[in-house]
Coordinates of C-alpha atoms (C1' of nucleotides) in Angstrom, one line a residue:
Chain A
M216 CA -26.3 -76.4 32.9
D217 CA -28.3 -77.5 35.9
L218 CA -31.3 -79.2 35.7
N219 CA -33.3 -77.1 38.0
L220 CA -32.6 -74.0 36.2
Q221 CA -33.1 -75.8 32.2
K222 CA -36.6 -75.0 32.8
Y223 CA -36.0 -71.7 32.8
F224 CA -33.7 -71.7 30.2
Q225 CA -36.7 -71.9 27.3
A226 CA -37.7 -68.9 26.7
A227 CA -37.6 -66.7 24.0
V228 CA -37.4 -62.5 23.5
S229 CA -38.2 -60.9 20.5
V230 CA -38.0 -56.7 20.0
D231 CA -40.8 -55.2 17.8
N232 CA -39.6 -52.1 16.5
V233 CA -42.3 -49.0 16.2
V234 CA -40.8 -46.5 14.0
F235 CA -42.7 -43.2 13.3
G236 CA -42.3 -40.9 10.2
F237 CA -43.3 -37.9 9.8
D238 CA -44.1 -36.3 6.1
E239 CA -46.2 -33.9 4.4
T240 CA -49.1 -36.0 5.0
G241 CA -48.8 -36.0 8.8
L242 CA -47.6 -39.3 10.9
N243 CA -47.0 -42.9 9.9
V244 CA -46.1 -46.0 11.0
L245 CA -43.6 -48.2 9.7
L246 CA -44.9 -52.1 9.0
I247 CA -43.4 -55.0 6.7
Y248 CA -45.4 -57.5 5.4
R249 CA -44.5 -61.1 6.7
G250 CA -43.1 -63.7 4.7
A251 CA -42.5 -66.1 7.1
D252 CA -44.9 -68.2 10.2
P253 CA -46.5 -67.2 12.2
Y254 CA -49.2 -65.0 10.8
R255 CA -47.5 -65.2 7.2
N256 CA -48.5 -62.5 5.2
C257 CA -49.9 -60.3 7.7
W258 CA -48.7 -56.8 7.8
A259 CA -47.4 -56.1 11.6
L260 CA -44.2 -54.4 13.0
P261 CA -40.9 -55.0 12.1
G262 CA -40.0 -57.8 15.0
D263 CA -38.3 -60.7 15.1
L264 CA -36.4 -63.0 17.4
I265 CA -33.4 -62.5 18.5
S266 CA -30.0 -63.8 18.9
L267 CA -28.7 -64.8 22.2
D268 CA -25.3 -63.7 21.8
T269 CA -26.2 -60.1 21.6
N270 CA -27.0 -56.8 23.5
L271 CA -30.6 -56.2 23.7
D272 CA -30.4 -52.6 22.6
T273 CA -28.0 -53.3 19.8
S274 CA -30.8 -56.3 18.5
A275 CA -33.2 -53.8 18.1
V276 CA -31.2 -51.7 15.6
T277 CA -30.3 -54.8 14.0
V278 CA -33.5 -56.3 13.6
L279 CA -34.8 -53.4 12.2
Q280 CA -32.0 -53.1 10.1
N281 CA -32.3 -56.7 9.1
L282 CA -36.0 -56.0 7.9
T283 CA -36.3 -53.2 6.7
G284 CA -32.8 -51.4 5.9
L285 CA -33.4 -49.1 8.2
Q286 CA -30.0 -48.4 9.9
H287 CA -28.6 -45.3 11.7
L288 CA -31.4 -44.3 14.2
Y289 CA -32.0 -43.6 17.3
M290 CA -33.8 -46.3 19.3
D291 CA -35.7 -45.9 22.4
Q292 CA -36.8 -49.0 24.6
I293 CA -40.2 -48.7 25.7
R294 CA -41.7 -51.2 26.9
T295 CA -41.6 -55.1 27.3
F296 CA -44.6 -57.4 26.5
G297 CA -45.1 -60.9 28.4
R298 CA -48.3 -62.9 28.1
V299 CA -47.9 -66.4 28.3
D300 CA -50.1 -66.9 24.7
R301 CA -48.9 -64.0 22.4
H302 CA -46.6 -66.0 20.6
P303 CA -48.1 -69.4 19.0
Y304 CA -44.3 -71.0 19.1
G305 CA -43.8 -70.7 22.8
R306 CA -43.1 -68.8 25.4
V307 CA -42.0 -65.2 23.5
F308 CA -41.6 -62.3 25.4
T309 CA -41.2 -59.0 23.3
V310 CA -39.2 -55.9 24.1
A311 CA -40.9 -52.8 22.3
Y312 CA -38.8 -49.8 20.8
F313 CA -39.6 -46.9 18.9
A314 CA -37.6 -44.7 16.5
L315 CA -38.5 -41.3 15.1
I316 CA -37.3 -40.5 11.6
K317 CA -37.9 -38.0 8.5
I318 CA -39.3 -40.3 6.0
E319 CA -37.9 -38.6 3.3
D320 CA -34.5 -38.9 4.9
Y321 CA -34.8 -42.8 4.5
R322 CA -35.4 -45.3 2.3
V323 CA -36.9 -48.3 3.3
S324 CA -36.4 -51.6 1.9
A325 CA -38.2 -54.9 2.2
Q326 CA -35.2 -57.5 3.4
S327 CA -34.9 -60.9 4.5
W328 CA -38.4 -62.7 5.4
A329 CA -39.8 -59.0 5.1
E330 CA -41.5 -59.4 1.4
E331 CA -42.3 -55.0 1.6
A332 CA -42.3 -52.5 3.8
A333 CA -44.4 -49.6 4.1
W334 CA -45.7 -46.9 5.8
F335 CA -49.3 -46.4 7.2
P336 CA -50.6 -43.3 8.2
I337 CA -51.2 -43.4 12.0
H338 CA -54.9 -43.4 11.8
D339 CA -55.1 -45.8 9.1
V340 CA -53.5 -49.1 10.6
P341 CA -54.5 -52.5 10.1
D342 CA -55.2 -55.1 12.5
L343 CA -52.0 -56.9 13.5
P344 CA -50.8 -60.0 14.5
F345 CA -49.5 -60.6 18.3
D346 CA -49.7 -57.8 20.2
H347 CA -49.0 -55.8 18.1
N348 CA -51.7 -53.2 17.5
E349 CA -51.4 -53.1 21.4
I350 CA -47.9 -51.9 21.4
L351 CA -48.7 -49.5 18.9
E352 CA -51.1 -47.9 21.3
F353 CA -48.6 -47.9 23.8
A354 CA -46.2 -46.1 21.8
K355 CA -48.2 -43.9 20.4
E356 CA -48.5 -42.6 24.1
Q357 CA -44.9 -42.7 24.9
L358 CA -44.3 -40.7 21.5
K359 CA -46.6 -38.2 22.9
M360 CA -45.2 -38.0 26.5
K361 CA -41.3 -37.4 24.7
I362 CA -42.3 -35.0 21.6
R363 CA -43.7 -32.8 24.5
K364 CA -40.6 -32.8 26.9
Q365 CA -38.2 -33.5 24.6
P366 CA -37.1 -31.4 21.6
I367 CA -37.5 -34.7 18.6
G368 CA -39.8 -32.8 17.0
F369 CA -37.3 -31.2 15.1
E370 CA -35.2 -34.1 13.8
L371 CA -38.3 -34.8 11.7
L372 CA -38.5 -31.6 9.7
P373 CA -35.8 -30.6 7.4
K374 CA -32.6 -28.6 8.9
H375 CA -34.5 -25.2 7.3
F376 CA -37.8 -25.5 8.4
T377 CA -41.0 -22.7 8.8
L378 CA -42.9 -22.3 12.1
S379 CA -46.5 -23.3 10.6
E380 CA -44.5 -26.5 9.6
L381 CA -43.1 -26.7 13.1
Q382 CA -46.8 -26.2 14.0
R383 CA -48.3 -28.7 11.8
L384 CA -46.3 -31.6 13.3
Y385 CA -47.0 -31.0 16.9
E386 CA -50.4 -30.8 16.0
A387 CA -50.4 -33.8 14.2
I388 CA -48.9 -35.7 17.1
L389 CA -50.4 -34.0 19.3
D390 CA -54.0 -34.3 17.7
E391 CA -54.6 -31.1 19.2
E392 CA -54.4 -27.3 18.0
F393 CA -52.5 -24.3 18.9
D394 CA -53.0 -20.4 19.0
V395 CA -50.7 -19.6 15.8
R396 CA -49.2 -16.4 17.9
N397 CA -49.1 -18.4 21.2
F398 CA -47.3 -21.1 19.7
R399 CA -45.0 -19.0 17.8
K400 CA -44.3 -16.9 20.9
K401 CA -43.5 -19.8 23.0
I402 CA -41.2 -21.7 20.3
L403 CA -39.1 -18.2 19.6
S404 CA -38.8 -18.2 23.2
M405 CA -36.6 -21.0 23.0
D406 CA -33.2 -19.5 22.0
F407 CA -31.8 -23.0 20.4
I408 CA -34.1 -22.4 17.4
A409 CA -32.8 -19.7 15.3
D410 CA -33.4 -17.3 12.3
T411 CA -31.5 -18.7 9.5
G412 CA -32.3 -15.1 7.5
L413 CA -33.6 -17.6 4.3
K414 CA -36.8 -17.8 2.9
Q415 CA -39.2 -20.2 1.3
N416 CA -39.1 -20.2 -2.4
A417 CA -41.1 -21.6 -4.6
V418 CA -44.2 -21.3 -3.1
T419 CA -48.0 -19.7 -4.3
H420 CA -47.8 -17.1 -1.5
R421 CA -46.0 -15.1 1.1
P422 CA -42.7 -17.2 1.8
A423 CA -41.9 -17.9 5.5
K424 CA -38.9 -17.6 7.1
L425 CA -36.4 -20.7 7.4
Y426 CA -35.6 -21.6 10.8
K427 CA -33.1 -24.1 12.8
Y428 CA -32.3 -26.3 15.4
N429 CA -29.4 -26.0 17.4
A430 CA -28.9 -28.7 19.4
R431 CA -26.0 -27.2 21.0
K432 CA -27.2 -24.8 22.5
Y433 CA -30.5 -26.6 24.0
N434 CA -27.8 -29.4 24.9
K435 CA -26.1 -26.3 27.2
L436 CA -29.8 -25.1 28.2
I437 CA -30.7 -28.7 29.6
T438 CA -27.2 -29.2 31.2
S439 CA -28.2 -25.9 33.4
G440 CA -31.7 -27.3 34.3
F441 CA -33.8 -26.1 31.5
D442 CA -36.8 -28.0 30.9
F443 CA -38.6 -28.4 27.8
D444 CA -42.2 -27.9 27.7
L445 CA -44.6 -27.7 25.0
Chain B
M91 CA -39.7 -77.5 17.7
D92 CA -38.3 -76.7 14.6
L93 CA -34.2 -76.9 14.7
N94 CA -33.8 -73.1 13.4
L95 CA -36.1 -71.9 16.2
Q96 CA -34.4 -73.8 18.8
K97 CA -31.4 -71.7 19.3
Y98 CA -33.7 -69.3 20.1
F99 CA -35.5 -70.6 22.4
Q100 CA -32.7 -70.8 25.4
A101 CA -33.2 -67.5 27.4
A102 CA -34.2 -67.0 30.4
V103 CA -36.0 -64.2 32.1
S104 CA -36.2 -62.9 35.2
V105 CA -38.0 -59.9 37.3
D106 CA -36.1 -57.4 39.4
N107 CA -38.5 -55.7 42.1
V108 CA -37.7 -52.1 43.4
V109 CA -39.5 -51.5 46.3
F110 CA -39.3 -48.6 47.6
G111 CA -40.7 -47.7 51.3
F112 CA -41.1 -44.3 53.1
D113 CA -41.5 -44.1 56.6
E114 CA -40.1 -41.1 59.2
T115 CA -36.7 -42.0 58.5
G116 CA -37.4 -41.0 54.9
L117 CA -37.0 -43.2 51.6
N118 CA -35.8 -46.7 52.0
V119 CA -35.0 -49.4 49.2
L120 CA -36.1 -53.0 49.9
L121 CA -33.3 -55.5 49.5
I122 CA -32.6 -59.6 50.2
Y123 CA -29.7 -61.4 51.4
R124 CA -29.6 -64.0 48.6
G125 CA -28.9 -67.6 50.1
A126 CA -28.5 -68.8 46.7
D127 CA -25.9 -69.2 44.1
P128 CA -25.2 -67.0 41.6
Y129 CA -24.2 -64.6 44.2
R130 CA -25.0 -66.2 47.2
N131 CA -24.1 -64.1 50.0
C132 CA -25.2 -60.6 48.8
W133 CA -27.7 -58.2 49.5
A134 CA -29.3 -57.9 45.7
L135 CA -32.9 -56.8 44.4
P136 CA -35.6 -59.3 45.2
G137 CA -35.4 -60.6 42.4
D138 CA -35.6 -64.2 40.3
L139 CA -35.8 -66.5 37.2
I140 CA -39.3 -66.6 36.3
S141 CA -41.6 -69.9 35.2
L142 CA -42.7 -69.8 31.6
D143 CA -46.0 -70.5 32.5
T144 CA -47.3 -67.5 33.9
N145 CA -47.7 -63.7 32.5
L146 CA -45.2 -61.3 32.6
D147 CA -46.6 -59.0 35.1
T148 CA -48.3 -61.8 37.3
S149 CA -44.6 -62.9 37.6
A150 CA -43.7 -60.1 39.3
V151 CA -46.1 -60.0 41.7
T152 CA -45.4 -63.5 42.3
V153 CA -41.6 -63.3 42.5
L154 CA -42.0 -60.5 45.2
Q155 CA -44.0 -62.3 47.0
N156 CA -41.8 -65.3 47.6
L157 CA -39.1 -63.5 48.5
T158 CA -40.2 -61.4 51.0
G159 CA -44.1 -62.0 51.8
L160 CA -45.1 -58.4 50.1
Q161 CA -48.3 -59.1 48.3
H162 CA -51.1 -56.7 47.0
L163 CA -49.0 -54.3 45.8
Y164 CA -49.3 -51.7 42.7
M165 CA -46.0 -53.0 40.2
D166 CA -45.1 -50.9 37.5
Q167 CA -42.6 -52.1 34.7
I168 CA -40.0 -49.3 34.4
R169 CA -37.4 -51.5 31.6
T170 CA -35.8 -54.6 30.2
F171 CA -32.0 -54.8 30.7
G172 CA -30.5 -57.3 28.3
R173 CA -26.8 -57.0 28.3
V174 CA -25.6 -60.1 27.5
D175 CA -23.1 -61.0 30.2
R176 CA -25.3 -59.7 33.1
H177 CA -26.1 -63.1 34.5
P178 CA -22.9 -65.8 34.8
Y179 CA -25.6 -68.4 34.1
G180 CA -26.4 -67.6 30.5
R181 CA -28.5 -65.2 28.9
V182 CA -31.1 -64.0 30.7
F183 CA -33.2 -60.5 30.5
T184 CA -34.5 -58.8 33.7
V185 CA -37.2 -56.9 33.8
A186 CA -37.1 -54.4 36.2
Y187 CA -40.7 -53.9 38.3
F188 CA -40.8 -51.0 40.6
A189 CA -43.4 -50.1 43.9
L190 CA -44.0 -47.7 46.2
I191 CA -45.1 -48.7 50.1
K192 CA -45.8 -47.3 53.2
I193 CA -43.3 -49.2 55.3
E194 CA -45.6 -49.3 58.5
D195 CA -48.4 -50.6 56.6
Y196 CA -46.3 -54.1 55.3
R197 CA -44.3 -56.8 57.6
V198 CA -42.0 -58.3 54.8
S199 CA -40.3 -61.5 55.7
A200 CA -37.5 -63.3 54.2
Q201 CA -38.8 -66.4 52.1
S202 CA -37.7 -69.0 49.6
W203 CA -33.9 -68.7 49.1
A204 CA -34.0 -65.0 50.4
E205 CA -31.9 -65.4 54.0
E206 CA -32.9 -61.7 54.9
A207 CA -35.0 -58.7 53.8
A208 CA -34.0 -55.5 54.8
W209 CA -35.0 -51.7 54.2
F210 CA -31.9 -50.3 53.3
P211 CA -31.4 -45.7 52.9
I212 CA -31.5 -44.8 49.5
H213 CA -28.6 -43.3 50.2
D214 CA -27.1 -46.0 51.9
V215 CA -27.1 -48.8 49.6
P216 CA -24.4 -51.2 48.9
D217 CA -22.8 -52.5 45.8
L218 CA -25.0 -55.1 44.5
P219 CA -24.5 -58.1 42.3
F220 CA -25.8 -58.4 38.7
D221 CA -26.5 -54.7 37.1
H222 CA -28.9 -54.4 40.1
N223 CA -26.9 -51.0 41.0
E224 CA -28.2 -49.5 37.1
I225 CA -31.6 -50.9 37.9
L226 CA -31.9 -49.0 41.1
E227 CA -31.2 -45.7 39.2
F228 CA -32.9 -45.8 36.7
A229 CA -36.1 -46.7 39.1
K230 CA -34.8 -43.4 41.3
E231 CA -35.0 -41.3 38.5
Q232 CA -38.4 -43.2 37.6
L233 CA -40.0 -42.3 41.1
K234 CA -38.9 -39.0 40.5
M235 CA -40.6 -38.6 37.0
K236 CA -43.6 -40.4 38.4
I237 CA -44.1 -38.6 41.7
R238 CA -44.1 -35.2 40.4
K239 CA -46.9 -36.7 37.5
Q240 CA -49.0 -38.3 39.5
P241 CA -50.7 -38.0 43.7
I242 CA -49.1 -41.7 44.6
G243 CA -47.0 -39.8 47.3
F244 CA -50.1 -40.1 49.3
E245 CA -49.9 -43.9 49.2
L246 CA -47.0 -43.2 51.3
L247 CA -48.5 -41.8 53.8
P248 CA -51.3 -42.7 56.6
K249 CA -54.7 -42.2 56.1
H250 CA -54.4 -39.0 57.9
F251 CA -51.8 -36.6 57.4
T252 CA -50.0 -33.3 57.9
L253 CA -48.8 -31.0 55.2
S254 CA -45.4 -31.0 56.9
E255 CA -45.1 -34.9 56.3
L256 CA -46.1 -34.7 53.0
Q257 CA -43.7 -31.9 52.1
R258 CA -40.8 -33.9 53.9
L259 CA -42.2 -36.7 51.7
Y260 CA -41.7 -35.1 48.3
E261 CA -38.7 -33.3 49.8
A262 CA -36.7 -36.3 50.6
I263 CA -37.9 -38.0 47.2
L264 CA -37.3 -35.7 44.8
D265 CA -33.9 -34.2 46.6
E266 CA -35.3 -30.8 46.9
E267 CA -36.2 -28.2 49.1
F268 CA -39.7 -26.3 49.0
D269 CA -40.7 -23.5 50.9
V270 CA -43.5 -24.0 52.8
R271 CA -45.8 -21.0 52.0
N272 CA -45.7 -21.7 48.4
F273 CA -46.1 -25.8 49.1
R274 CA -48.9 -26.0 51.2
K275 CA -50.7 -23.2 49.2
K276 CA -50.1 -25.5 45.8
I277 CA -51.4 -28.4 47.6
L278 CA -54.3 -27.1 48.7
S279 CA -55.5 -25.6 45.6
M280 CA -56.2 -29.0 45.2
D281 CA -59.4 -30.1 45.9
F282 CA -58.8 -33.7 46.4
I283 CA -56.9 -33.1 49.6
A284 CA -59.5 -32.4 52.7
D285 CA -59.0 -31.1 55.7
T286 CA -60.5 -34.1 58.1
G287 CA -61.1 -31.5 61.0
L288 CA -59.1 -33.5 63.2
K289 CA -55.5 -32.8 64.8
Q290 CA -52.2 -34.6 65.6
N291 CA -52.2 -35.7 69.5
A292 CA -49.0 -36.2 71.7
V293 CA -46.9 -34.2 70.5
T294 CA -44.8 -31.8 72.2
H295 CA -45.4 -28.8 70.0
R296 CA -48.8 -27.5 68.6
P297 CA -50.4 -29.8 66.5
A298 CA -50.8 -30.0 63.2
K299 CA -53.9 -30.1 61.3
L300 CA -54.5 -33.7 59.5
Y301 CA -55.5 -34.0 55.9
K302 CA -57.1 -36.6 53.1
Y303 CA -56.4 -37.3 50.1
N304 CA -59.6 -38.4 48.0
A305 CA -58.8 -40.5 45.3
R306 CA -62.1 -40.4 44.0
K307 CA -62.2 -36.5 43.5
Y308 CA -58.4 -37.3 42.3
N309 CA -59.6 -39.7 39.5
K310 CA -62.8 -37.3 38.3
L311 CA -60.6 -34.5 38.2
I312 CA -58.1 -36.5 35.7
T313 CA -60.7 -37.6 33.3
S314 CA -61.4 -33.9 32.6
G315 CA -58.0 -33.3 31.8
F316 CA -56.8 -31.9 34.8
D317 CA -52.6 -32.6 35.1
F318 CA -51.2 -33.0 38.7
D319 CA -47.8 -31.5 38.8
L320 CA -45.7 -30.3 41.8
Chain C
dC224 C1' -51.9 -4.5 -13.9
dA225 C1' -55.7 -4.7 -10.6
dA226 C1' -57.8 -8.3 -8.0
dA227 C1' -58.1 -12.4 -5.8
dT228 C1' -55.8 -15.9 -3.0
dA229 C1' -53.4 -18.1 -0.4
dT230 C1' -50.3 -18.0 4.1
dA231 C1' -46.7 -15.8 7.0
dT232 C1' -46.5 -12.4 10.6
dT233 C1' -46.9 -9.8 15.1
dG234 C1' -49.1 -6.9 19.7
dT235 C1' -51.3 -6.4 23.7
dA236 C1' -54.7 -6.8 27.5
dA237 C1' -56.3 -9.9 31.3
dA238 C1' -56.1 -13.6 34.0
dA239 C1' -53.3 -17.2 36.3
dA240 C1' -49.3 -19.4 38.3
dA241 C1' -45.3 -19.0 40.0
dT242 C1' -42.1 -16.5 43.3
dA243 C1' -40.3 -14.5 47.6
dC244 C1' -40.1 -13.6 51.7
dA245 C1' -41.7 -13.2 57.5
dA246 C1' -44.5 -13.1 61.4
dT247 C1' -47.5 -14.8 64.5
dA248 C1' -50.5 -19.1 67.0
dA249 C1' -50.9 -23.3 69.6
dG250 C1' -49.7 -26.6 71.8
dC251 C1' -46.1 -28.5 75.8
dA252 C1' -41.9 -28.5 79.3
dA253 C1' -39.4 -26.4 82.1
Chain D
dT112 C1' -44.3 -17.2 82.9
dT113 C1' -41.2 -18.3 80.2
dG114 C1' -39.0 -20.7 76.4
dC115 C1' -39.0 -24.6 73.0
dT116 C1' -41.0 -26.5 69.0
dT117 C1' -43.5 -26.6 64.9
dA118 C1' -47.5 -25.4 62.3
dT119 C1' -49.8 -21.7 60.1
dT120 C1' -51.2 -17.4 57.2
dG121 C1' -50.4 -13.1 53.5
dT122 C1' -49.2 -10.0 50.0
dA123 C1' -46.8 -8.0 46.6
dT124 C1' -43.4 -9.1 42.4
dT125 C1' -42.5 -11.7 38.4
dT126 C1' -43.6 -14.7 35.3
dT127 C1' -46.2 -17.2 32.4
dT128 C1' -50.5 -18.4 29.8
dT129 C1' -54.2 -17.1 27.2
dA130 C1' -57.5 -15.3 24.0
dC131 C1' -57.8 -12.8 20.3
dA132 C1' -58.0 -10.2 14.2
dA133 C1' -55.9 -7.2 11.5
dT134 C1' -51.9 -6.5 8.4
dA135 C1' -48.1 -8.4 5.5
dT136 C1' -46.0 -10.5 1.0
dA137 C1' -46.1 -13.5 -2.3
dT138 C1' -48.3 -16.0 -6.4
dT139 C1' -52.4 -16.6 -9.4
dT140 C1' -55.8 -14.8 -12.1
dG141 C1' -58.9 -11.9 -15.0

DNA sequence: CAAATATATTGTAAAAAATACAATAAGCAA
DNA sequence: TTGCTTATTGTATTTTTTACAATATATTTG
């Protein structure tokens, strides 16, 4: 390589994944316990330097799977962080990705140099190394924006869900309360959310109707200029 | 450096700037004519490899100034592109930024290895090297989203502007037409847009009233939960 | 089995916002 | 004075948002 170019080709790139998971306790984020330097023995976002023969988006998926066993997630790029001194080993740019999953549908298992992998309640996250706290804050903002504009919320609930569950989900993520009647009115006015005819059972109170999300209908609406907006 | 790490630290990072400019002809994008390899003698987005001792956001500003002379712009990061084969010299990740300016307020002058710098109408952009066409498309989408949500449109017009000019601006960027009466109603209902008491002169028809944008009032509204939305 | 408990479900009126639609006004030029 | 060009304005209708509380249905308890 040209000597003039040499000096540019000395950077590393990492990905850091912010995986949000939802369960009955609310919104959580997945962290790993680092078993490798730098910042060995810290909880951190599951991220790693990426191999230079792999496309960026593919790397995000690979890194996550390699550290936590999670696979088949849809990951979205959110932003690149590139402060000069963000990594002690040299110039490392990190590309942050985020994903949103239903915790009970996946099993996380620490792998590679990750000693543990665990879910932390979103309001109870420890100090993280690098600029991971900053990344997490940014991801939370993105999540709020996205969940208002895209029907990703449904992917966090069981296939059949009650409107109360849905409302709790939105309230947890947006950190905001909605009027029960108005919320239901709005949701039911979107005709890609359908009554299954089923009801909850084994609950100690009036059982709620179960609904399901119809992605096919949603996609049809989207293409005809519909705008999901909570 | 640890030999195991060596292999990661061989990437380069570039920034590519999508600078949108508005004038009476509509929306334009700034391109440079490359006087350096690769893709010498092509029009391309003003971008360059970045020096590894500079923060990412600073690099975006520096690169743009170095190639086009533009400075004191507010640049926003939009996305990182990292296909393995996007650059012929090696693994180069590029971070795309965008900015929005009033053409007549700035003078562009090709510098460094840029042989020319010129504005191209947004609907008349040539084939670009690397993945620059893809980056540009992405930036256009971002611009549409942002201009609906933030009052950045005002930064593209003279300090004093007419409502017709403002409407033409929005119509050019969003590629959509608005009803004259409803548009004015909506704009004037935002009380951070004020009548200056002045009128156009030297026009060959009824002169329009001149308005101005009051950023201070807007910021006050924002912090109290107001949501700009066109 | 009646009462208590817990959550689910529903409607309506008022206010606000969005939409559709066309006539008149104010300059300049011929 | 007339014609040309762009600027400006209002109203009725529809749609959407908001605020607000009583009743229903299941289980558990006494």
